[in-house]
Amino acid sequence: QTGYTALDYGFVNTASTKSEITYIDGEAGILRHRGYPIEQLAANSSFLEVAWLLIYGELPTADELGEFDEKIRRHTLLHEDLKRFFSALPSGAHPMAVLSSATSALSTYYSDQSDPDNPDHVDMNIIRLLAKLPVIAAYAHKTANGQAFLYPDNSLGYVENFLRLNFGVMSEPYEINPVMAKALERLLILHEDHEQNASTSTVRLVASTGANQFASVSAGIQALSGPLHGGANEAVLRMLGQIRDSGESVARFVERVKNKEDGVKLMGFGHRVYKNYDPRAKIVKASADEVLEALGVNDPLLDMAKELEEIALSDEYFQSRNLYPNVDFYTGVIYKAMGFPTSVFTVLFAIGRLPGWLAQWREQNLDRQGKIGRPQQLYVGPAERDYPAK
Ligand code: SDX
């Protein structure tokens, strides 16, 4: 090894991706989709309206949104053969692995309708993935808890249908809780896109090879599953539970984080771009109390999370490293209050992020012109040397 790092060579990664979809200012804690601030979209829009905005660039007219919604409702059914796919997997399979595998399997039903250079195929597969991924996600959840699958109900809205597929059972009607539906819709909106994060960059790199949307989304799901990325929402709940079960004080845990004992991190804190409070985390935190109260849930883990945040934000270790809560810090407490198992939390992140992946795939594909992605490397290995003479 030469012992040098990229920084020693003054290496600056100039290979940045151009995009018109999402703008982030990490210092100021700003997030906008096609120019609209996330705070306004989360407060006033719907998941499918933001999805259309991300994918096609402008807010849809009422007719465009109505047609989009109707097409999605009418494509929620999975091929009956695909339902057997789930029974081939062990019941303890992680729902993110199920989601990615089933998404890849989904592509086999449309292989003759997935030409990335055919705009009708591209638009139709946007509809198919938006319609079917929530169904696959719900079936991954049902597989995990050994319950029978329900069929989608086209009379329900996007989020309501998803809730019913997750929590409804064959033996009785499922009553939609409007508070839960509204809260989940807002959380999904907050996840829809986030510029060139690891999973979206994965989707774009796969898209640049000419692979179809199913392949790209399946790869994106796997990238998202890592605990440093989307898997953090599940890791936060595990962290809070471990603190509670160990009887250790929150302050003592924070000391262990600062001392980097056993590589422990404050999950749900820190960000590659935000060196300020993640604007999404602000919105999630503000709604956590309201949602838990409305659901009649009193979870001491929420109080513990708030205590953790308070201690961390007043501590020089976190301040000097610009470590603030990110989108994953409070979401898990709300998902838990809704009744989702921890293993499904990152699946919810994937359902939220799907429109962004589809928008970024489409933008990459439109700009492709045969340009395959190839991240730059700076070689810092050994200089040339001869093979030893025998
Ligand atoms: C998401 O990119 C996106 O946009 C992602 C996302 C999206 O919407 O797609 O926003 C979603 O992935 C949010 C992030 C979720 N991940 C976590 O919450 C996992 C915990 N966070 C960290 O692992 C970390 O903060 C990262 C990976 C998120 C960001 O790491 P960075 O920017 O590469 O920072 P770093 O690892 O270089 O850390 C800088 C310093 C180090 O200390 P020193 O070596 O200087 O002493 O900060 C420390 C780190 O040890 N540090 C932490 C910490 N995060 C960074 N210390 C304790 N706890 C943490 N969480």
CSV table of C-alpha atoms and ligand atoms in Angstrom, one decimal:
chain,number,residue,atom,x,y,z
A,1,GLN,CA,0.0,0.0,0.0
A,2,THR,CA,1.3,3.5,-0.7
A,3,GLY,CA,-0.1,4.7,2.6
A,4,TYR,CA,-1.7,7.7,0.9
A,5,THR,CA,-5.4,8.4,0.9
A,6,ALA,CA,-7.4,10.0,-1.8
A,7,LEU,CA,-7.3,13.3,0.1
A,8,ASP,CA,-3.5,13.3,0.0
A,9,TYR,CA,-3.8,13.5,-3.8
A,10,GLY,CA,-6.3,16.4,-3.4
A,11,PHE,CA,-8.8,14.0,-5.0
A,12,VAL,CA,-12.2,15.7,-5.5
A,13,ASN,CA,-15.0,13.6,-6.9
A,14,THR,CA,-16.0,15.6,-9.9
A,15,ALA,CA,-18.3,12.9,-11.3
A,16,SER,CA,-21.6,14.3,-9.8
A,17,THR,CA,-25.0,13.4,-11.1
A,18,LYS,CA,-27.1,16.2,-12.7
A,19,SER,CA,-30.8,16.1,-11.7
A,20,GLU,CA,-33.8,18.4,-11.7
A,21,ILE,CA,-35.8,16.3,-9.1
A,22,THR,CA,-34.6,17.1,-5.6
A,23,TYR,CA,-32.6,19.9,-4.0
A,24,ILE,CA,-31.0,19.5,-0.6
A,25,ASP,CA,-29.0,22.2,1.4
A,26,GLY,CA,-27.3,20.1,4.1
A,27,GLU,CA,-26.0,23.2,6.0
A,28,ALA,CA,-29.4,24.9,6.1
A,29,GLY,CA,-31.5,21.8,6.4
A,30,ILE,CA,-33.5,22.4,3.2
A,31,LEU,CA,-35.3,19.7,1.1
A,32,ARG,CA,-37.3,20.6,-2.0
A,33,HIS,CA,-38.9,18.4,-4.6
A,34,ARG,CA,-39.0,20.1,-8.1
A,35,GLY,CA,-38.8,23.4,-6.1
A,36,TYR,CA,-41.6,22.7,-3.6
A,37,PRO,CA,-40.4,22.7,0.1
A,38,ILE,CA,-41.0,19.3,1.8
A,39,GLU,CA,-42.8,21.0,4.7
A,40,GLN,CA,-45.5,22.3,2.3
A,41,LEU,CA,-45.8,18.9,0.5
A,42,ALA,CA,-46.0,17.0,3.7
A,43,ALA,CA,-48.7,19.3,5.0
A,44,ASN,CA,-50.9,19.7,1.9
A,45,SER,CA,-50.2,17.0,-0.7
A,46,SER,CA,-50.8,13.3,-1.1
A,47,PHE,CA,-48.4,10.4,-1.7
A,48,LEU,CA,-49.5,9.9,-5.3
A,49,GLU,CA,-49.6,13.6,-6.1
A,50,VAL,CA,-45.9,14.0,-4.9
A,51,ALA,CA,-45.1,10.8,-6.8
A,52,TRP,CA,-46.4,12.3,-10.1
A,53,LEU,CA,-44.5,15.6,-9.3
A,54,LEU,CA,-41.3,13.7,-8.8
A,55,ILE,CA,-41.7,11.5,-11.9
A,56,TYR,CA,-43.2,13.9,-14.4
A,57,GLY,CA,-41.9,17.2,-13.1
A,58,GLU,CA,-45.0,19.2,-12.4
A,59,LEU,CA,-48.0,18.9,-10.0
A,60,PRO,CA,-50.7,16.8,-11.8
A,61,THR,CA,-54.0,18.3,-12.8
A,62,ALA,CA,-57.0,16.9,-11.1
A,63,ASP,CA,-57.7,14.7,-14.2
A,64,GLU,CA,-54.1,13.5,-14.4
A,65,LEU,CA,-54.1,12.6,-10.7
A,66,GLY,CA,-57.5,10.9,-11.0
A,67,GLU,CA,-56.4,8.8,-14.0
A,68,PHE,CA,-53.0,8.0,-12.3
A,69,ASP,CA,-54.8,6.9,-9.1
A,70,GLU,CA,-57.4,4.8,-11.0
A,71,LYS,CA,-54.7,3.0,-13.1
A,72,ILE,CA,-52.8,2.2,-10.0
A,73,ARG,CA,-55.9,0.8,-8.3
A,74,ARG,CA,-56.6,-1.4,-11.3
A,75,HIS,CA,-53.1,-2.9,-11.3
A,76,THR,CA,-52.7,-4.0,-7.7
A,77,LEU,CA,-53.4,-7.7,-8.4
A,78,LEU,CA,-50.3,-9.9,-8.5
A,79,HIS,CA,-50.2,-12.9,-10.9
A,80,GLU,CA,-51.5,-15.9,-8.9
A,81,ASP,CA,-48.3,-17.8,-9.6
A,82,LEU,CA,-46.3,-15.0,-7.9
A,83,LYS,CA,-48.3,-15.5,-4.7
A,84,ARG,CA,-46.7,-19.0,-4.5
A,85,PHE,CA,-43.3,-17.4,-4.6
A,86,PHE,CA,-43.7,-16.4,-0.9
A,87,SER,CA,-44.4,-19.9,0.3
A,88,ALA,CA,-41.0,-21.0,-1.1
A,89,LEU,CA,-39.2,-18.7,1.4
A,90,PRO,CA,-38.5,-19.5,5.1
A,91,SER,CA,-41.1,-17.8,7.3
A,92,GLY,CA,-38.3,-16.0,9.2
A,93,ALA,CA,-37.0,-14.4,6.0
A,94,HIS,CA,-36.4,-10.7,6.5
A,95,PRO,CA,-39.1,-8.8,4.7
A,96,MET,CA,-36.6,-6.6,2.9
A,97,ALA,CA,-35.0,-9.7,1.3
A,98,VAL,CA,-38.5,-10.9,0.4
A,99,LEU,CA,-39.4,-7.5,-1.1
A,100,SER,CA,-36.3,-7.3,-3.2
A,101,SER,CA,-36.5,-11.0,-4.4
A,102,ALA,CA,-40.3,-10.7,-5.2
A,103,THR,CA,-39.7,-7.4,-7.1
A,104,SER,CA,-37.1,-9.2,-9.2
A,105,ALA,CA,-39.5,-12.1,-9.8
A,106,LEU,CA,-42.2,-9.6,-10.8
A,107,SER,CA,-40.1,-8.6,-13.8
A,108,THR,CA,-40.4,-12.1,-15.2
A,109,TYR,CA,-44.1,-11.5,-15.9
A,110,TYR,CA,-43.4,-8.4,-18.0
A,111,SER,CA,-40.1,-9.2,-19.7
A,112,ASP,CA,-41.7,-8.5,-23.2
A,113,GLN,CA,-43.0,-5.1,-21.9
A,114,SER,CA,-39.9,-3.7,-20.2
A,115,ASP,CA,-38.0,-2.0,-23.0
A,116,PRO,CA,-36.4,1.1,-21.4
A,117,ASP,CA,-36.5,2.8,-24.8
A,118,ASN,CA,-40.3,2.4,-25.1
A,119,PRO,CA,-42.0,5.3,-23.2
A,120,ASP,CA,-45.3,3.3,-23.0
A,121,HIS,CA,-43.5,0.4,-21.3
A,122,VAL,CA,-41.7,2.8,-18.9
A,123,ASP,CA,-45.0,4.6,-18.0
A,124,MET,CA,-46.8,1.2,-17.6
A,125,ASN,CA,-44.1,-0.2,-15.4
A,126,ILE,CA,-44.3,2.9,-13.2
A,127,ILE,CA,-47.9,2.1,-12.7
A,128,ARG,CA,-47.3,-1.6,-12.1
A,129,LEU,CA,-44.5,-1.0,-9.5
A,130,LEU,CA,-46.5,1.7,-7.6
A,131,ALA,CA,-49.5,-0.6,-7.6
A,132,LYS,CA,-47.8,-3.9,-6.8
A,133,LEU,CA,-44.9,-3.1,-4.5
A,134,PRO,CA,-47.2,-2.3,-1.5
A,135,VAL,CA,-49.0,-5.6,-2.1
A,136,ILE,CA,-45.7,-7.5,-2.2
A,137,ALA,CA,-44.7,-5.6,1.0
A,138,ALA,CA,-47.9,-6.5,2.8
A,139,TYR,CA,-47.5,-10.2,1.7
A,140,ALA,CA,-43.9,-10.1,3.0
A,141,HIS,CA,-45.4,-8.9,6.4
A,142,LYS,CA,-48.1,-11.6,6.3
A,143,THR,CA,-45.5,-14.3,5.5
A,144,ALA,CA,-43.5,-13.1,8.5
A,145,ASN,CA,-46.5,-13.5,10.8
A,146,GLY,CA,-48.0,-16.6,9.2
A,147,GLN,CA,-51.3,-15.0,8.2
A,148,ALA,CA,-53.3,-15.5,5.0
A,149,PHE,CA,-52.9,-12.9,2.2
A,150,LEU,CA,-55.9,-10.6,1.4
A,151,TYR,CA,-56.7,-9.4,-2.1
A,152,PRO,CA,-56.4,-5.7,-2.7
A,153,ASP,CA,-59.6,-3.7,-2.5
A,154,ASN,CA,-59.8,-1.2,-5.4
A,155,SER,CA,-62.4,0.9,-3.7
A,156,LEU,CA,-59.8,2.0,-1.1
A,157,GLY,CA,-57.1,4.7,-1.5
A,158,TYR,CA,-53.4,3.9,-1.8
A,159,VAL,CA,-52.5,4.1,1.9
A,160,GLU,CA,-55.8,2.7,3.1
A,161,ASN,CA,-55.4,-0.3,0.8
A,162,PHE,CA,-51.9,-0.9,2.1
A,163,LEU,CA,-53.0,-0.7,5.7
A,164,ARG,CA,-55.8,-3.2,5.1
A,165,LEU,CA,-53.5,-5.6,3.3
A,166,ASN,CA,-51.1,-5.5,6.3
A,167,PHE,CA,-53.6,-5.6,9.2
A,168,GLY,CA,-56.8,-7.0,7.7
A,169,VAL,CA,-57.7,-10.6,8.2
A,170,MET,CA,-60.0,-12.9,6.2
A,171,SER,CA,-62.4,-13.5,9.1
A,172,GLU,CA,-63.7,-10.0,9.6
A,173,PRO,CA,-63.9,-6.6,7.9
A,174,TYR,CA,-61.0,-4.2,8.6
A,175,GLU,CA,-61.9,-0.7,9.8
A,176,ILE,CA,-59.4,2.0,8.5
A,177,ASN,CA,-58.2,4.3,11.3
A,178,PRO,CA,-58.2,7.7,9.6
A,179,VAL,CA,-55.5,9.0,12.0
A,180,MET,CA,-53.2,6.1,11.2
A,181,ALA,CA,-53.9,6.5,7.4
A,182,LYS,CA,-53.1,10.3,7.5
A,183,ALA,CA,-50.0,9.8,9.6
A,184,LEU,CA,-48.7,7.0,7.4
A,185,GLU,CA,-49.4,9.1,4.3
A,186,ARG,CA,-47.4,11.9,5.7
A,187,LEU,CA,-44.5,9.6,6.6
A,188,LEU,CA,-44.5,8.1,3.1
A,189,ILE,CA,-44.4,11.5,1.6
A,190,LEU,CA,-41.4,12.4,3.7
A,191,HIS,CA,-39.5,9.4,2.2
A,192,GLU,CA,-40.4,9.8,-1.5
A,193,ASP,CA,-37.0,11.1,-2.7
A,194,HIS,CA,-33.7,12.3,-1.3
A,195,GLU,CA,-31.4,13.2,-4.2
A,196,GLN,CA,-28.4,10.8,-4.7
A,197,ASN,CA,-28.5,8.7,-1.5
A,198,ALA,CA,-26.9,5.3,-1.6
A,199,SER,CA,-30.0,3.3,-2.8
A,200,THR,CA,-31.0,5.9,-5.4
A,201,SER,CA,-27.5,6.0,-6.8
A,202,THR,CA,-27.7,2.3,-7.0
A,203,VAL,CA,-31.0,2.5,-9.0
A,204,ARG,CA,-29.4,5.1,-11.3
A,205,LEU,CA,-26.3,3.0,-11.9
A,206,VAL,CA,-28.3,-0.1,-12.7
A,207,ALA,CA,-30.6,2.1,-15.0
A,208,SER,CA,-27.5,3.4,-16.8
A,209,THR,CA,-26.7,-0.2,-18.1
A,210,GLY,CA,-30.1,-0.3,-19.9
A,211,ALA,CA,-31.6,-2.6,-17.2
A,212,ASN,CA,-35.4,-2.3,-16.6
A,213,GLN,CA,-37.2,-0.6,-13.7
A,214,PHE,CA,-37.8,-3.9,-11.8
A,215,ALA,CA,-34.1,-4.8,-11.8
A,216,SER,CA,-33.1,-1.3,-10.7
A,217,VAL,CA,-35.7,-1.1,-7.9
A,218,SER,CA,-34.8,-4.6,-6.7
A,219,ALA,CA,-31.2,-3.5,-6.4
A,220,GLY,CA,-32.2,-0.2,-4.7
A,221,ILE,CA,-34.2,-2.2,-2.1
A,222,GLN,CA,-31.1,-4.2,-1.2
A,223,ALA,CA,-29.0,-1.1,-0.9
A,224,LEU,CA,-31.6,0.5,1.3
A,225,SER,CA,-31.6,-2.5,3.7
A,226,GLY,CA,-28.2,-1.7,5.2
A,227,PRO,CA,-28.3,-0.4,8.8
A,228,LEU,CA,-26.3,2.8,7.9
A,229,HIS,CA,-29.1,3.6,5.4
A,230,GLY,CA,-32.8,2.7,5.4
A,231,GLY,CA,-32.1,-0.2,7.9
A,232,ALA,CA,-31.5,2.5,10.5
A,233,ASN,CA,-35.2,2.9,11.4
A,234,GLU,CA,-35.2,-0.7,12.5
A,235,ALA,CA,-31.8,-0.3,14.2
A,236,VAL,CA,-33.1,2.7,16.2
A,237,LEU,CA,-35.9,0.6,17.8
A,238,ARG,CA,-33.4,-2.2,18.5
A,239,MET,CA,-31.1,0.4,20.2
A,240,LEU,CA,-33.9,1.9,22.3
A,241,GLY,CA,-35.0,-1.6,23.3
A,242,GLN,CA,-31.5,-2.7,24.3
A,243,ILE,CA,-31.0,0.4,26.4
A,244,ARG,CA,-34.4,-0.2,28.2
A,245,ASP,CA,-33.7,-4.0,28.7
A,246,SER,CA,-30.2,-3.4,29.9
A,247,GLY,CA,-31.3,-1.0,32.6
A,248,GLU,CA,-28.5,1.2,31.5
A,249,SER,CA,-29.2,5.0,31.8
A,250,VAL,CA,-29.5,7.0,28.6
A,251,ALA,CA,-26.6,9.2,29.7
A,252,ARG,CA,-24.4,6.1,30.2
A,253,PHE,CA,-25.3,4.8,26.7
A,254,VAL,CA,-24.3,8.2,25.2
A,255,GLU,CA,-21.0,8.0,27.0
A,256,ARG,CA,-20.4,4.5,25.4
A,257,VAL,CA,-21.2,6.0,22.0
A,258,LYS,CA,-18.7,8.9,22.6
A,259,ASN,CA,-16.1,6.4,23.6
A,260,LYS,CA,-16.9,4.3,20.6
A,261,GLU,CA,-17.2,1.2,22.8
A,262,ASP,CA,-17.7,-1.9,20.6
A,263,GLY,CA,-18.3,0.5,17.7
A,264,VAL,CA,-21.7,1.5,19.1
A,265,LYS,CA,-23.4,4.4,17.3
A,266,LEU,CA,-26.4,6.5,18.1
A,267,MET,CA,-28.6,5.1,15.3
A,268,GLY,CA,-30.9,7.6,13.7
A,269,PHE,CA,-28.3,10.3,14.2
A,270,GLY,CA,-25.9,11.8,11.6
A,271,HIS,CA,-26.1,12.2,7.9
A,272,ARG,CA,-23.8,12.4,4.9
A,273,VAL,CA,-25.4,15.6,3.8
A,274,TYR,CA,-27.4,17.2,6.6
A,275,LYS,CA,-25.0,18.9,9.0
A,276,ASN,CA,-28.1,20.5,10.6
A,277,TYR,CA,-31.4,19.1,11.7
A,278,ASP,CA,-32.9,16.8,9.0
A,279,PRO,CA,-36.1,18.8,8.0
A,280,ARG,CA,-38.0,15.5,7.7
A,281,ALA,CA,-37.0,14.5,11.3
A,282,LYS,CA,-38.5,17.8,12.5
A,283,ILE,CA,-41.8,16.9,10.9
A,284,VAL,CA,-41.8,13.3,12.2
A,285,LYS,CA,-40.9,14.4,15.7
A,286,ALA,CA,-43.7,17.0,15.7
A,287,SER,CA,-46.3,14.4,14.7
A,288,ALA,CA,-45.1,11.5,17.0
A,289,ASP,CA,-46.9,12.8,20.1
A,290,GLU,CA,-50.1,13.5,18.2
A,291,VAL,CA,-50.1,10.1,16.4
A,292,LEU,CA,-49.3,8.1,19.6
A,293,GLU,CA,-52.0,10.0,21.6
A,294,ALA,CA,-54.6,9.5,18.8
A,295,LEU,CA,-53.8,5.8,18.6
A,296,GLY,CA,-54.0,5.6,22.4
A,297,VAL,CA,-50.4,4.4,22.7
A,298,ASN,CA,-48.1,5.5,25.5
A,299,ASP,CA,-44.6,4.2,24.6
A,300,PRO,CA,-41.8,4.9,27.0
A,301,LEU,CA,-39.4,4.4,24.0
A,302,LEU,CA,-40.6,7.8,22.6
A,303,ASP,CA,-39.7,9.5,25.9
A,304,MET,CA,-36.3,7.7,25.8
A,305,ALA,CA,-35.7,8.9,22.2
A,306,LYS,CA,-36.4,12.5,23.2
A,307,GLU,CA,-34.1,12.2,26.2
A,308,LEU,CA,-31.4,10.8,23.9
A,309,GLU,CA,-31.8,13.7,21.5
A,310,GLU,CA,-31.7,16.2,24.3
A,311,ILE,CA,-28.5,14.8,25.8
A,312,ALA,CA,-26.8,14.4,22.4
A,313,LEU,CA,-27.7,17.9,21.1
A,314,SER,CA,-26.2,19.5,24.2
A,315,ASP,CA,-23.0,17.5,24.0
A,316,GLU,CA,-19.8,18.7,22.4
A,317,TYR,CA,-19.1,15.3,20.8
A,318,PHE,CA,-22.2,15.5,18.7
A,319,GLN,CA,-22.1,19.3,18.2
A,320,SER,CA,-18.6,19.2,16.9
A,321,ARG,CA,-19.4,16.5,14.4
A,322,ASN,CA,-22.7,18.1,13.3
A,323,LEU,CA,-24.7,15.1,14.4
A,324,TYR,CA,-28.4,15.6,14.5
A,325,PRO,CA,-31.5,13.3,14.3
A,326,ASN,CA,-32.2,12.1,10.8
A,327,VAL,CA,-35.4,10.9,9.2
A,328,ASP,CA,-35.0,7.5,10.9
A,329,PHE,CA,-34.7,8.6,14.5
A,330,TYR,CA,-38.4,8.9,15.3
A,331,THR,CA,-40.2,7.1,12.5
A,332,GLY,CA,-39.8,3.6,14.1
A,333,VAL,CA,-41.7,4.7,17.3
A,334,ILE,CA,-44.6,5.7,15.2
A,335,TYR,CA,-44.5,2.6,13.0
A,336,LYS,CA,-44.4,0.5,16.2
A,337,ALA,CA,-47.5,2.3,17.5
A,338,MET,CA,-49.3,1.6,14.3
A,339,GLY,CA,-48.7,-2.1,14.8
A,340,PHE,CA,-45.9,-2.8,12.3
A,341,PRO,CA,-43.2,-5.3,13.4
A,342,THR,CA,-39.7,-3.9,13.6
A,343,SER,CA,-38.6,-6.1,10.7
A,344,VAL,CA,-41.1,-4.3,8.4
A,345,PHE,CA,-39.9,-0.7,9.2
A,346,THR,CA,-37.4,-0.6,6.4
A,347,VAL,CA,-40.0,-2.0,4.0
A,348,LEU,CA,-42.1,1.0,4.8
A,349,PHE,CA,-39.1,3.2,3.9
A,350,ALA,CA,-38.9,1.4,0.5
A,351,ILE,CA,-42.6,1.9,-0.2
A,352,GLY,CA,-42.1,5.6,0.5
A,353,ARG,CA,-38.9,5.8,-1.6
A,354,LEU,CA,-40.3,4.0,-4.6
A,355,PRO,CA,-41.6,7.1,-6.4
A,356,GLY,CA,-38.2,8.7,-6.1
A,357,TRP,CA,-36.4,5.7,-7.4
A,358,LEU,CA,-38.8,5.6,-10.4
A,359,ALA,CA,-38.4,9.3,-11.0
A,360,GLN,CA,-34.6,9.1,-10.8
A,361,TRP,CA,-34.6,5.9,-13.0
A,362,ARG,CA,-36.7,7.8,-15.7
A,363,GLU,CA,-34.4,10.8,-15.6
A,364,GLN,CA,-31.3,8.6,-15.9
A,365,ASN,CA,-32.9,6.6,-18.7
A,366,LEU,CA,-33.9,9.7,-20.6
A,367,ASP,CA,-30.4,11.1,-20.4
A,368,ARG,CA,-28.8,7.8,-21.0
A,369,GLN,CA,-27.8,8.0,-24.7
A,370,GLY,CA,-25.7,4.9,-24.2
A,371,LYS,CA,-23.7,6.5,-21.3
A,372,ILE,CA,-23.1,3.7,-18.7
A,373,GLY,CA,-22.3,4.8,-15.2
A,374,ARG,CA,-18.8,4.3,-14.1
A,375,PRO,CA,-17.9,5.8,-10.6
A,376,GLN,CA,-14.4,7.3,-10.6
A,377,GLN,CA,-11.6,5.6,-8.7
A,378,LEU,CA,-8.3,6.9,-7.4
A,379,TYR,CA,-5.7,4.1,-7.4
A,380,VAL,CA,-3.7,4.2,-4.2
A,381,GLY,CA,-2.3,0.6,-4.4
A,382,PRO,CA,1.3,-0.6,-5.1
A,383,ALA,CA,3.3,0.9,-8.0
A,384,GLU,CA,4.4,-1.4,-10.8
A,385,ARG,CA,6.6,-4.3,-9.6
A,386,ASP,CA,8.0,-7.5,-11.2
A,387,TYR,CA,6.8,-11.0,-10.4
A,388,PRO,CA,9.6,-12.7,-8.4
A,389,ALA,CA,11.8,-15.0,-10.4
A,390,LYS,CA,11.4,-18.7,-9.5
B,1,SDX,C1,-30.5,7.6,5.6
B,1,SDX,O1,-28.0,9.9,2.1
B,1,SDX,C2,-29.3,10.0,2.4
B,1,SDX,O2,-29.9,10.9,2.0
B,1,SDX,C3,-29.8,8.9,3.2
B,1,SDX,C4,-31.2,9.1,3.7
B,1,SDX,C5,-32.2,9.1,2.6
B,1,SDX,O3,-33.3,9.7,2.8
B,1,SDX,O4,-32.0,8.3,1.6
B,1,SDX,O5,-31.3,10.4,4.4
B,1,SDX,C6,-31.6,8.0,4.7
B,1,SDX,O6,-29.8,6.7,5.3
B,1,SDX,C7,-30.3,8.4,6.9
B,1,SDX,C8,-29.1,7.9,7.7
B,1,SDX,C9,-29.5,6.7,8.5
B,1,SDX,N1,-28.4,6.1,9.2
B,1,SDX,C10,-28.2,6.1,10.5
B,1,SDX,O7,-28.9,6.7,11.3
B,1,SDX,C11,-27.0,5.3,11.0
B,1,SDX,C12,-26.2,6.1,12.1
B,1,SDX,N2,-25.5,7.2,11.3
B,1,SDX,C13,-24.2,7.0,10.9
B,1,SDX,O8,-23.7,5.7,10.6
B,1,SDX,C14,-23.6,8.1,10.1
B,1,SDX,O9,-24.0,9.3,10.6
B,1,SDX,C15,-24.0,8.1,8.6
B,1,SDX,C16,-23.6,6.9,7.9
B,1,SDX,C17,-25.4,8.3,8.4
B,1,SDX,C18,-23.2,9.3,7.9
B,1,SDX,O10,-21.9,9.1,8.2
B,1,SDX,P1,-20.8,10.1,7.6
B,1,SDX,O11,-21.4,11.4,7.2
B,1,SDX,O12,-20.0,9.4,6.7
B,1,SDX,O13,-20.0,10.5,8.9
B,1,SDX,P2,-18.8,9.7,9.4
B,1,SDX,O14,-19.1,8.3,9.5
B,1,SDX,O15,-17.6,10.2,8.6
B,1,SDX,O16,-18.7,10.3,10.9
B,1,SDX,C19,-18.1,11.5,11.2
B,1,SDX,C20,-17.8,11.4,12.7
B,1,SDX,C21,-17.1,10.1,13.1
B,1,SDX,O17,-16.4,10.4,14.3
B,1,SDX,P3,-14.8,10.6,14.2
B,1,SDX,O18,-14.2,9.5,13.4
B,1,SDX,O19,-14.6,12.0,13.6
B,1,SDX,O20,-14.3,10.6,15.7
B,1,SDX,O21,-19.1,11.3,13.4
B,1,SDX,C22,-19.2,10.1,14.1
B,1,SDX,C23,-18.2,9.1,13.4
B,1,SDX,O22,-17.8,8.1,14.3
B,1,SDX,N3,-20.6,9.6,13.9
B,1,SDX,C24,-21.3,9.1,14.8
B,1,SDX,C25,-22.6,8.8,14.2
B,1,SDX,N4,-22.5,9.2,12.9
B,1,SDX,C26,-21.3,9.7,12.7
B,1,SDX,N5,-21.1,8.8,16.1
B,1,SDX,C27,-22.1,8.2,16.8
B,1,SDX,N6,-23.3,8.0,16.3
B,1,SDX,C28,-23.6,8.2,15.0
B,1,SDX,N7,-24.8,8.0,14.5
